[in-house]
Amino acid sequence: MDLFKKRRAQSEPEPAVVEDQPVVGKGRPTPKRKAAEAKGLRPVVPADRKAAKREAQAARDAAWERQREAMRTGDERYLPARDKGPIKRYVRDYIDARFCIGEVFMPLTLVLMLLMFAFSSWLGNTGIYVMLSVYAVFFLAIADSVLCWLLVRRRLVAAFGAEEVRKAGGIFFYVFMRCMQVRRWRQPSPLVARGDYPS
């Protein structure tokens, strides 16, 4: 019996000595669910409603001021979504570099209407021709806007590719509305001189 015990003892390997290793862990107990949920809650109604209202108003005023300044300087970061992007910038620069008949439509119409009301008794049948001239300028302005759209679309496709132009969307109405505005009243403000077409 002793012989077998001796052999078994020789065949069993000695346990490996494990060196002391530092305990890895977060070192704190896991918080209860109720405590974790309470930590993430925020009050629906702020404690000081007047102060919160003042802060919200100040934030809106600051955002509006940044956007107004961007409309003047062309800063892309704060422009409205409809004016952002290199394609819209290219369209604006192209339209601002050319003369559009739509620029004179509104001032001309206003002057002619005032003349009609002021001198209606003197004009007689001439008032009809004045109205016809207003309509003629209006249709010419529309035709000029369509021509401008065709020209700028061709240049956009050459510069950015047809797919990018299609993704930009709303190019026709963007061109039309800017062509029909007086240059001084356009927003964002023109940043190029007459004849300075974008490359």
mmCIF file with all atom_site columns, C-alpha atoms in Angstrom:
data_model
loop_
_atom_site.group_PDB
_atom_site.id
_atom_site.type_symbol
_atom_site.label_atom_id
_atom_site.label_alt_id
_atom_site.label_comp_id
_atom_site.label_asym_id
_atom_site.label_entity_id
_atom_site.label_seq_id
_atom_site.pdbx_PDB_ins_code
_atom_site.Cartn_x
_atom_site.Cartn_y
_atom_site.Cartn_z
_atom_site.occupancy
_atom_site.B_iso_or_equiv
_atom_site.pdbx_formal_charge
_atom_site.auth_seq_id
_atom_site.auth_comp_id
_atom_site.auth_asym_id
_atom_site.auth_atom_id
_atom_site.pdbx_PDB_model_num
ATOM 1   C CA . MET A 1 1   ? 0.000   0.000   0.000   1.00 0.00 ? 1   MET A CA 1
ATOM 2   C CA . ASP A 1 2   ? 2.760   2.390   0.894   1.00 0.00 ? 2   ASP A CA 1
ATOM 3   C CA . LEU A 1 3   ? 4.409   1.748   -2.446  1.00 0.00 ? 3   LEU A CA 1
ATOM 4   C CA . PHE A 1 4   ? 1.327   2.899   -4.413  1.00 0.00 ? 4   PHE A CA 1
ATOM 5   C CA . LYS A 1 5   ? 0.977   6.017   -2.287  1.00 0.00 ? 5   LYS A CA 1
ATOM 6   C CA . LYS A 1 6   ? 4.586   6.879   -2.993  1.00 0.00 ? 6   LYS A CA 1
ATOM 7   C CA . ARG A 1 7   ? 4.128   6.496   -6.762  1.00 0.00 ? 7   ARG A CA 1
ATOM 8   C CA . ARG A 1 8   ? 0.904   8.549   -6.744  1.00 0.00 ? 8   ARG A CA 1
ATOM 9   C CA . ALA A 1 9   ? 2.602   11.288  -4.823  1.00 0.00 ? 9   ALA A CA 1
ATOM 10  C CA . GLN A 1 10  ? 5.461   11.351  -7.313  1.00 0.00 ? 10  GLN A CA 1
ATOM 11  C CA . SER A 1 11  ? 3.097   11.458  -10.320 1.00 0.00 ? 11  SER A CA 1
ATOM 12  C CA . GLU A 1 12  ? 0.960   14.341  -9.017  1.00 0.00 ? 12  GLU A CA 1
ATOM 13  C CA . PRO A 1 13  ? 2.408   17.707  -10.064 1.00 0.00 ? 13  PRO A CA 1
ATOM 14  C CA . GLU A 1 14  ? 3.145   20.266  -7.436  1.00 0.00 ? 14  GLU A CA 1
ATOM 15  C CA . PRO A 1 15  ? 0.766   23.220  -7.390  1.00 0.00 ? 15  PRO A CA 1
ATOM 16  C CA . ALA A 1 16  ? 2.181   26.294  -9.184  1.00 0.00 ? 16  ALA A CA 1
ATOM 17  C CA . VAL A 1 17  ? 3.018   29.218  -7.007  1.00 0.00 ? 17  VAL A CA 1
ATOM 18  C CA . VAL A 1 18  ? 0.892   32.214  -8.010  1.00 0.00 ? 18  VAL A CA 1
ATOM 19  C CA . GLU A 1 19  ? 2.369   35.566  -7.352  1.00 0.00 ? 19  GLU A CA 1
ATOM 20  C CA . ASP A 1 20  ? 0.221   38.224  -5.744  1.00 0.00 ? 20  ASP A CA 1
ATOM 21  C CA . GLN A 1 21  ? -1.600  40.222  -8.469  1.00 0.00 ? 21  GLN A CA 1
ATOM 22  C CA . PRO A 1 22  ? -3.550  43.406  -7.906  1.00 0.00 ? 22  PRO A CA 1
ATOM 23  C CA . VAL A 1 23  ? -7.329  43.056  -7.972  1.00 0.00 ? 23  VAL A CA 1
ATOM 24  C CA . VAL A 1 24  ? -8.758  44.606  -11.140 1.00 0.00 ? 24  VAL A CA 1
ATOM 25  C CA . GLY A 1 25  ? -12.182 46.245  -10.811 1.00 0.00 ? 25  GLY A CA 1
ATOM 26  C CA . LYS A 1 26  ? -14.039 49.535  -10.575 1.00 0.00 ? 26  LYS A CA 1
ATOM 27  C CA . GLY A 1 27  ? -13.466 49.703  -6.821  1.00 0.00 ? 27  GLY A CA 1
ATOM 28  C CA . ARG A 1 28  ? -17.045 50.712  -5.999  1.00 0.00 ? 28  ARG A CA 1
ATOM 29  C CA . PRO A 1 29  ? -20.365 48.972  -5.758  1.00 0.00 ? 29  PRO A CA 1
ATOM 30  C CA . THR A 1 30  ? -22.790 49.051  -8.691  1.00 0.00 ? 30  THR A CA 1
ATOM 31  C CA . PRO A 1 31  ? -25.454 51.679  -7.999  1.00 0.00 ? 31  PRO A CA 1
ATOM 32  C CA . LYS A 1 32  ? -29.055 50.630  -7.678  1.00 0.00 ? 32  LYS A CA 1
ATOM 33  C CA . ARG A 1 33  ? -31.257 51.158  -10.733 1.00 0.00 ? 33  ARG A CA 1
ATOM 34  C CA . LYS A 1 34  ? -33.388 53.705  -8.925  1.00 0.00 ? 34  LYS A CA 1
ATOM 35  C CA . ALA A 1 35  ? -30.333 55.803  -8.061  1.00 0.00 ? 35  ALA A CA 1
ATOM 36  C CA . ALA A 1 36  ? -28.950 55.584  -11.623 1.00 0.00 ? 36  ALA A CA 1
ATOM 37  C CA . GLU A 1 37  ? -32.272 56.629  -13.158 1.00 0.00 ? 37  GLU A CA 1
ATOM 38  C CA . ALA A 1 38  ? -32.680 59.487  -10.687 1.00 0.00 ? 38  ALA A CA 1
ATOM 39  C CA . LYS A 1 39  ? -29.215 60.761  -11.629 1.00 0.00 ? 39  LYS A CA 1
ATOM 40  C CA . GLY A 1 40  ? -30.217 61.100  -15.308 1.00 0.00 ? 40  GLY A CA 1
ATOM 41  C CA . LEU A 1 41  ? -33.520 62.848  -14.682 1.00 0.00 ? 41  LEU A CA 1
ATOM 42  C CA . ARG A 1 42  ? -33.889 66.533  -15.435 1.00 0.00 ? 42  ARG A CA 1
ATOM 43  C CA . PRO A 1 43  ? -36.825 68.641  -14.305 1.00 0.00 ? 43  PRO A CA 1
ATOM 44  C CA . VAL A 1 44  ? -39.413 69.300  -17.017 1.00 0.00 ? 44  VAL A CA 1
ATOM 45  C CA . VAL A 1 45  ? -40.147 72.754  -15.650 1.00 0.00 ? 45  VAL A CA 1
ATOM 46  C CA . PRO A 1 46  ? -37.088 74.714  -14.461 1.00 0.00 ? 46  PRO A CA 1
ATOM 47  C CA . ALA A 1 47  ? -37.021 75.984  -10.914 1.00 0.00 ? 47  ALA A CA 1
ATOM 48  C CA . ASP A 1 48  ? -36.658 79.616  -12.001 1.00 0.00 ? 48  ASP A CA 1
ATOM 49  C CA . ARG A 1 49  ? -38.884 79.998  -15.056 1.00 0.00 ? 49  ARG A CA 1
ATOM 50  C CA . LYS A 1 50  ? -38.112 83.688  -15.572 1.00 0.00 ? 50  LYS A CA 1
ATOM 51  C CA . ALA A 1 51  ? -34.356 83.065  -15.620 1.00 0.00 ? 51  ALA A CA 1
ATOM 52  C CA . ALA A 1 52  ? -34.814 80.144  -18.027 1.00 0.00 ? 52  ALA A CA 1
ATOM 53  C CA . LYS A 1 53  ? -36.941 82.333  -20.292 1.00 0.00 ? 53  LYS A CA 1
ATOM 54  C CA . ARG A 1 54  ? -34.295 85.056  -20.265 1.00 0.00 ? 54  ARG A CA 1
ATOM 55  C CA . GLU A 1 55  ? -31.571 82.530  -21.131 1.00 0.00 ? 55  GLU A CA 1
ATOM 56  C CA . ALA A 1 56  ? -33.631 81.089  -24.002 1.00 0.00 ? 56  ALA A CA 1
ATOM 57  C CA . GLN A 1 57  ? -34.341 84.584  -25.331 1.00 0.00 ? 57  GLN A CA 1
ATOM 58  C CA . ALA A 1 58  ? -30.652 85.498  -25.110 1.00 0.00 ? 58  ALA A CA 1
ATOM 59  C CA . ALA A 1 59  ? -29.727 82.307  -27.012 1.00 0.00 ? 59  ALA A CA 1
ATOM 60  C CA . ARG A 1 60  ? -32.292 83.097  -29.738 1.00 0.00 ? 60  ARG A CA 1
ATOM 61  C CA . ASP A 1 61  ? -31.046 86.670  -30.026 1.00 0.00 ? 61  ASP A CA 1
ATOM 62  C CA . ALA A 1 62  ? -27.429 85.492  -30.316 1.00 0.00 ? 62  ALA A CA 1
ATOM 63  C CA . ALA A 1 63  ? -28.372 82.939  -33.006 1.00 0.00 ? 63  ALA A CA 1
ATOM 64  C CA . TRP A 1 64  ? -30.336 85.571  -34.928 1.00 0.00 ? 64  TRP A CA 1
ATOM 65  C CA . GLU A 1 65  ? -27.450 88.038  -34.722 1.00 0.00 ? 65  GLU A CA 1
ATOM 66  C CA . ARG A 1 66  ? -24.995 85.396  -35.981 1.00 0.00 ? 66  ARG A CA 1
ATOM 67  C CA . GLN A 1 67  ? -27.311 84.601  -38.894 1.00 0.00 ? 67  GLN A CA 1
ATOM 68  C CA . ARG A 1 68  ? -27.803 88.296  -39.732 1.00 0.00 ? 68  ARG A CA 1
ATOM 69  C CA . GLU A 1 69  ? -24.053 88.839  -39.777 1.00 0.00 ? 69  GLU A CA 1
ATOM 70  C CA . ALA A 1 70  ? -23.590 85.707  -41.902 1.00 0.00 ? 70  ALA A CA 1
ATOM 71  C CA . MET A 1 71  ? -26.116 87.062  -44.406 1.00 0.00 ? 71  MET A CA 1
ATOM 72  C CA . ARG A 1 72  ? -23.913 90.118  -44.753 1.00 0.00 ? 72  ARG A CA 1
ATOM 73  C CA . THR A 1 73  ? -20.518 88.374  -44.837 1.00 0.00 ? 73  THR A CA 1
ATOM 74  C CA . GLY A 1 74  ? -21.454 85.015  -46.404 1.00 0.00 ? 74  GLY A CA 1
ATOM 75  C CA . ASP A 1 75  ? -20.172 82.935  -43.451 1.00 0.00 ? 75  ASP A CA 1
ATOM 76  C CA . GLU A 1 76  ? -21.331 79.392  -44.318 1.00 0.00 ? 76  GLU A CA 1
ATOM 77  C CA . ARG A 1 77  ? -21.510 78.235  -40.688 1.00 0.00 ? 77  ARG A CA 1
ATOM 78  C CA . TYR A 1 78  ? -24.469 80.415  -39.745 1.00 0.00 ? 78  TYR A CA 1
ATOM 79  C CA . LEU A 1 79  ? -26.373 80.765  -43.015 1.00 0.00 ? 79  LEU A CA 1
ATOM 80  C CA . PRO A 1 80  ? -29.889 79.303  -43.243 1.00 0.00 ? 80  PRO A CA 1
ATOM 81  C CA . ALA A 1 81  ? -30.120 75.778  -44.682 1.00 0.00 ? 81  ALA A CA 1
ATOM 82  C CA . ARG A 1 82  ? -31.517 77.043  -48.005 1.00 0.00 ? 82  ARG A CA 1
ATOM 83  C CA . ASP A 1 83  ? -28.384 79.173  -48.596 1.00 0.00 ? 83  ASP A CA 1
ATOM 84  C CA . LYS A 1 84  ? -25.696 76.735  -47.448 1.00 0.00 ? 84  LYS A CA 1
ATOM 85  C CA . GLY A 1 85  ? -23.295 74.865  -49.662 1.00 0.00 ? 85  GLY A CA 1
ATOM 86  C CA . PRO A 1 86  ? -20.884 75.580  -52.503 1.00 0.00 ? 86  PRO A CA 1
ATOM 87  C CA . ILE A 1 87  ? -23.589 75.133  -55.162 1.00 0.00 ? 87  ILE A CA 1
ATOM 88  C CA . LYS A 1 88  ? -25.834 77.830  -53.680 1.00 0.00 ? 88  LYS A CA 1
ATOM 89  C CA . ARG A 1 89  ? -22.793 80.085  -53.258 1.00 0.00 ? 89  ARG A CA 1
ATOM 90  C CA . TYR A 1 90  ? -21.917 79.584  -56.934 1.00 0.00 ? 90  TYR A CA 1
ATOM 91  C CA . VAL A 1 91  ? -25.493 80.421  -57.991 1.00 0.00 ? 91  VAL A CA 1
ATOM 92  C CA . ARG A 1 92  ? -25.495 83.615  -55.913 1.00 0.00 ? 92  ARG A CA 1
ATOM 93  C CA . ASP A 1 93  ? -22.142 84.749  -57.274 1.00 0.00 ? 93  ASP A CA 1
ATOM 94  C CA . TYR A 1 94  ? -23.167 84.065  -60.869 1.00 0.00 ? 94  TYR A CA 1
ATOM 95  C CA . ILE A 1 95  ? -26.449 85.986  -60.565 1.00 0.00 ? 95  ILE A CA 1
ATOM 96  C CA . ASP A 1 96  ? -24.815 88.877  -58.718 1.00 0.00 ? 96  ASP A CA 1
ATOM 97  C CA . ALA A 1 97  ? -22.169 89.169  -61.431 1.00 0.00 ? 97  ALA A CA 1
ATOM 98  C CA . ARG A 1 98  ? -24.740 89.708  -64.198 1.00 0.00 ? 98  ARG A CA 1
ATOM 99  C CA . PHE A 1 99  ? -27.472 92.281  -64.768 1.00 0.00 ? 99  PHE A CA 1
ATOM 100 C CA . CYS A 1 100 ? -31.004 90.866  -64.425 1.00 0.00 ? 100 CYS A CA 1
ATOM 101 C CA . ILE A 1 101 ? -34.101 92.531  -65.871 1.00 0.00 ? 101 ILE A CA 1
ATOM 102 C CA . GLY A 1 102 ? -35.969 91.490  -62.729 1.00 0.00 ? 102 GLY A CA 1
ATOM 103 C CA . GLU A 1 103 ? -33.860 93.963  -60.739 1.00 0.00 ? 103 GLU A CA 1
ATOM 104 C CA . VAL A 1 104 ? -35.663 96.909  -62.344 1.00 0.00 ? 104 VAL A CA 1
ATOM 105 C CA . PHE A 1 105 ? -39.123 95.337  -62.395 1.00 0.00 ? 105 PHE A CA 1
ATOM 106 C CA . MET A 1 106 ? -40.206 96.241  -58.847 1.00 0.00 ? 106 MET A CA 1
ATOM 107 C CA . PRO A 1 107 ? -38.906 99.862  -58.844 1.00 0.00 ? 107 PRO A CA 1
ATOM 108 C CA . LEU A 1 108 ? -40.259 100.464 -62.352 1.00 0.00 ? 108 LEU A CA 1
ATOM 109 C CA . THR A 1 109 ? -43.657 99.043  -61.450 1.00 0.00 ? 109 THR A CA 1
ATOM 110 C CA . LEU A 1 110 ? -43.841 101.177 -58.324 1.00 0.00 ? 110 LEU A CA 1
ATOM 111 C CA . VAL A 1 111 ? -42.966 104.361 -60.224 1.00 0.00 ? 111 VAL A CA 1
ATOM 112 C CA . LEU A 1 112 ? -45.428 103.660 -63.034 1.00 0.00 ? 112 LEU A CA 1
ATOM 113 C CA . MET A 1 113 ? -48.265 102.836 -60.625 1.00 0.00 ? 113 MET A CA 1
ATOM 114 C CA . LEU A 1 114 ? -47.675 106.066 -58.690 1.00 0.00 ? 114 LEU A CA 1
ATOM 115 C CA . LEU A 1 115 ? -47.718 108.019 -61.948 1.00 0.00 ? 115 LEU A CA 1
ATOM 116 C CA . MET A 1 116 ? -50.960 106.367 -62.973 1.00 0.00 ? 116 MET A CA 1
ATOM 117 C CA . PHE A 1 117 ? -52.700 107.199 -59.706 1.00 0.00 ? 117 PHE A CA 1
ATOM 118 C CA . ALA A 1 118 ? -51.332 110.748 -59.568 1.00 0.00 ? 118 ALA A CA 1
ATOM 119 C CA . PHE A 1 119 ? -52.047 111.708 -63.170 1.00 0.00 ? 119 PHE A CA 1
ATOM 120 C CA . SER A 1 120 ? -54.898 109.379 -64.097 1.00 0.00 ? 120 SER A CA 1
ATOM 121 C CA . SER A 1 121 ? -57.104 112.298 -65.242 1.00 0.00 ? 121 SER A CA 1
ATOM 122 C CA . TRP A 1 122 ? -54.355 113.634 -67.515 1.00 0.00 ? 122 TRP A CA 1
ATOM 123 C CA . LEU A 1 123 ? -53.157 110.333 -68.945 1.00 0.00 ? 123 LEU A CA 1
ATOM 124 C CA . GLY A 1 124 ? -56.484 109.165 -70.385 1.00 0.00 ? 124 GLY A CA 1
ATOM 125 C CA . ASN A 1 125 ? -55.913 106.175 -72.653 1.00 0.00 ? 125 ASN A CA 1
ATOM 126 C CA . THR A 1 126 ? -52.166 106.364 -72.050 1.00 0.00 ? 126 THR A CA 1
ATOM 127 C CA . GLY A 1 127 ? -52.722 104.483 -68.773 1.00 0.00 ? 127 GLY A CA 1
ATOM 128 C CA . ILE A 1 128 ? -53.472 101.338 -70.764 1.00 0.00 ? 128 ILE A CA 1
ATOM 129 C CA . TYR A 1 129 ? -50.094 101.537 -72.468 1.00 0.00 ? 129 TYR A CA 1
ATOM 130 C CA . VAL A 1 130 ? -48.422 102.094 -69.101 1.00 0.00 ? 130 VAL A CA 1
ATOM 131 C CA . MET A 1 131 ? -50.045 98.910  -67.773 1.00 0.00 ? 131 MET A CA 1
ATOM 132 C CA . LEU A 1 132 ? -49.025 97.014  -70.902 1.00 0.00 ? 132 LEU A CA 1
ATOM 133 C CA . SER A 1 133 ? -45.450 98.185  -70.437 1.00 0.00 ? 133 SER A CA 1
ATOM 134 C CA . VAL A 1 134 ? -45.490 96.868  -66.847 1.00 0.00 ? 134 VAL A CA 1
ATOM 135 C CA . TYR A 1 135 ? -46.657 93.461  -68.096 1.00 0.00 ? 135 TYR A CA 1
ATOM 136 C CA . ALA A 1 136 ? -44.022 93.525  -70.845 1.00 0.00 ? 136 ALA A CA 1
ATOM 137 C CA . VAL A 1 137 ? -41.242 94.163  -68.318 1.00 0.00 ? 137 VAL A CA 1
ATOM 138 C CA . PHE A 1 138 ? -42.630 91.402  -66.089 1.00 0.00 ? 138 PHE A CA 1
ATOM 139 C CA . PHE A 1 139 ? -42.591 88.804  -68.876 1.00 0.00 ? 139 PHE A CA 1
ATOM 140 C CA . LEU A 1 140 ? -39.143 89.921  -69.980 1.00 0.00 ? 140 LEU A CA 1
ATOM 141 C CA . ALA A 1 141 ? -37.922 89.486  -66.388 1.00 0.00 ? 141 ALA A CA 1
ATOM 142 C CA . ILE A 1 142 ? -39.347 85.945  -66.297 1.00 0.00 ? 142 ILE A CA 1
ATOM 143 C CA . ALA A 1 143 ? -37.697 85.086  -69.620 1.00 0.00 ? 143 ALA A CA 1
ATOM 144 C CA . ASP A 1 144 ? -34.387 86.508  -68.387 1.00 0.00 ? 144 ASP A CA 1
ATOM 145 C CA . SER A 1 145 ? -34.637 84.445  -65.168 1.00 0.00 ? 145 SER A CA 1
ATOM 146 C CA . VAL A 1 146 ? -35.257 81.248  -67.150 1.00 0.00 ? 146 VAL A CA 1
ATOM 147 C CA . LEU A 1 147 ? -32.283 82.035  -69.395 1.00 0.00 ? 147 LEU A CA 1
ATOM 148 C CA . CYS A 1 148 ? -30.133 82.677  -66.329 1.00 0.00 ? 148 CYS A CA 1
ATOM 149 C CA . TRP A 1 149 ? -31.223 79.323  -64.865 1.00 0.00 ? 149 TRP A CA 1
ATOM 150 C CA . LEU A 1 150 ? -30.273 77.487  -68.064 1.00 0.00 ? 150 LEU A CA 1
ATOM 151 C CA . LEU A 1 151 ? -26.859 79.140  -68.154 1.00 0.00 ? 151 LEU A CA 1
ATOM 152 C CA . VAL A 1 152 ? -26.068 78.629  -64.493 1.00 0.00 ? 152 VAL A CA 1
ATOM 153 C CA . ARG A 1 153 ? -27.295 75.009  -64.532 1.00 0.00 ? 153 ARG A CA 1
ATOM 154 C CA . ARG A 1 154 ? -24.909 74.204  -67.381 1.00 0.00 ? 154 ARG A CA 1
ATOM 155 C CA . ARG A 1 155 ? -22.026 75.733  -65.441 1.00 0.00 ? 155 ARG A CA 1
ATOM 156 C CA . LEU A 1 156 ? -23.023 73.926  -62.233 1.00 0.00 ? 156 LEU A CA 1
ATOM 157 C CA . VAL A 1 157 ? -23.061 70.541  -63.962 1.00 0.00 ? 157 VAL A CA 1
ATOM 158 C CA . ALA A 1 158 ? -19.626 71.246  -65.427 1.00 0.00 ? 158 ALA A CA 1
ATOM 159 C CA . ALA A 1 159 ? -18.241 72.372  -62.041 1.00 0.00 ? 159 ALA A CA 1
ATOM 160 C CA . PHE A 1 160 ? -19.912 69.971  -59.580 1.00 0.00 ? 160 PHE A CA 1
ATOM 161 C CA . GLY A 1 161 ? -21.454 67.138  -61.598 1.00 0.00 ? 161 GLY A CA 1
ATOM 162 C CA . ALA A 1 162 ? -25.078 66.383  -62.447 1.00 0.00 ? 162 ALA A CA 1
ATOM 163 C CA . GLU A 1 163 ? -25.646 64.208  -59.363 1.00 0.00 ? 163 GLU A CA 1
ATOM 164 C CA . GLU A 1 164 ? -24.532 66.912  -56.907 1.00 0.00 ? 164 GLU A CA 1
ATOM 165 C CA . VAL A 1 165 ? -26.679 69.518  -58.651 1.00 0.00 ? 165 VAL A CA 1
ATOM 166 C CA . ARG A 1 166 ? -29.685 67.192  -58.477 1.00 0.00 ? 166 ARG A CA 1
ATOM 167 C CA . LYS A 1 167 ? -29.112 66.578  -54.761 1.00 0.00 ? 167 LYS A CA 1
ATOM 168 C CA . ALA A 1 168 ? -28.933 70.323  -54.063 1.00 0.00 ? 168 ALA A CA 1
ATOM 169 C CA . GLY A 1 169 ? -32.554 70.671  -55.258 1.00 0.00 ? 169 GLY A CA 1
ATOM 170 C CA . GLY A 1 170 ? -34.637 73.805  -55.749 1.00 0.00 ? 170 GLY A CA 1
ATOM 171 C CA . ILE A 1 171 ? -32.098 75.518  -58.006 1.00 0.00 ? 171 ILE A CA 1
ATOM 172 C CA . PHE A 1 172 ? -34.701 76.947  -60.391 1.00 0.00 ? 172 PHE A CA 1
ATOM 173 C CA . PHE A 1 173 ? -36.699 78.770  -57.695 1.00 0.00 ? 173 PHE A CA 1
ATOM 174 C CA . TYR A 1 174 ? -33.480 79.890  -56.003 1.00 0.00 ? 174 TYR A CA 1
ATOM 175 C CA . VAL A 1 175 ? -32.302 81.440  -59.287 1.00 0.00 ? 175 VAL A CA 1
ATOM 176 C CA . PHE A 1 176 ? -35.724 82.908  -60.080 1.00 0.00 ? 176 PHE A CA 1
ATOM 177 C CA . MET A 1 177 ? -36.205 84.597  -56.699 1.00 0.00 ? 177 MET A CA 1
ATOM 178 C CA . ARG A 1 178 ? -32.711 86.082  -56.680 1.00 0.00 ? 178 ARG A CA 1
ATOM 179 C CA . CYS A 1 179 ? -33.035 87.349  -60.257 1.00 0.00 ? 179 CYS A CA 1
ATOM 180 C CA . MET A 1 180 ? -36.281 89.141  -59.378 1.00 0.00 ? 180 MET A CA 1
ATOM 181 C CA . GLN A 1 181 ? -34.802 90.983  -56.372 1.00 0.00 ? 181 GLN A CA 1
ATOM 182 C CA . VAL A 1 182 ? -33.113 94.365  -56.429 1.00 0.00 ? 182 VAL A CA 1
ATOM 183 C CA . ARG A 1 183 ? -29.394 93.773  -56.019 1.00 0.00 ? 183 ARG A CA 1
ATOM 184 C CA . ARG A 1 184 ? -29.184 95.961  -52.904 1.00 0.00 ? 184 ARG A CA 1
ATOM 185 C CA . TRP A 1 185 ? -31.971 94.012  -51.180 1.00 0.00 ? 185 TRP A CA 1
ATOM 186 C CA . ARG A 1 186 ? -30.667 90.506  -51.880 1.00 0.00 ? 186 ARG A CA 1
ATOM 187 C CA . GLN A 1 187 ? -29.996 88.219  -48.950 1.00 0.00 ? 187 GLN A CA 1
ATOM 188 C CA . PRO A 1 188 ? -27.323 86.911  -48.496 1.00 0.00 ? 188 PRO A CA 1
ATOM 189 C CA . SER A 1 189 ? -25.705 90.110  -49.680 1.00 0.00 ? 189 SER A CA 1
ATOM 190 C CA . PRO A 1 190 ? -23.786 90.082  -52.992 1.00 0.00 ? 190 PRO A CA 1
ATOM 191 C CA . LEU A 1 191 ? -20.066 89.433  -52.477 1.00 0.00 ? 191 LEU A CA 1
ATOM 192 C CA . VAL A 1 192 ? -18.894 89.866  -56.082 1.00 0.00 ? 192 VAL A CA 1
ATOM 193 C CA . ALA A 1 193 ? -18.787 92.849  -58.418 1.00 0.00 ? 193 ALA A CA 1
ATOM 194 C CA . ARG A 1 194 ? -20.579 93.111  -61.734 1.00 0.00 ? 194 ARG A CA 1
ATOM 195 C CA . GLY A 1 195 ? -18.861 90.971  -64.360 1.00 0.00 ? 195 GLY A CA 1
ATOM 196 C CA . ASP A 1 196 ? -16.878 89.007  -61.744 1.00 0.00 ? 196 ASP A CA 1
ATOM 197 C CA . TYR A 1 197 ? -18.274 85.573  -62.654 1.00 0.00 ? 197 TYR A CA 1
ATOM 198 C CA . PRO A 1 198 ? -17.217 82.543  -60.592 1.00 0.00 ? 198 PRO A CA 1
ATOM 199 C CA . SER A 1 199 ? -14.669 80.280  -62.251 1.00 0.00 ? 199 SER A CA 1
#
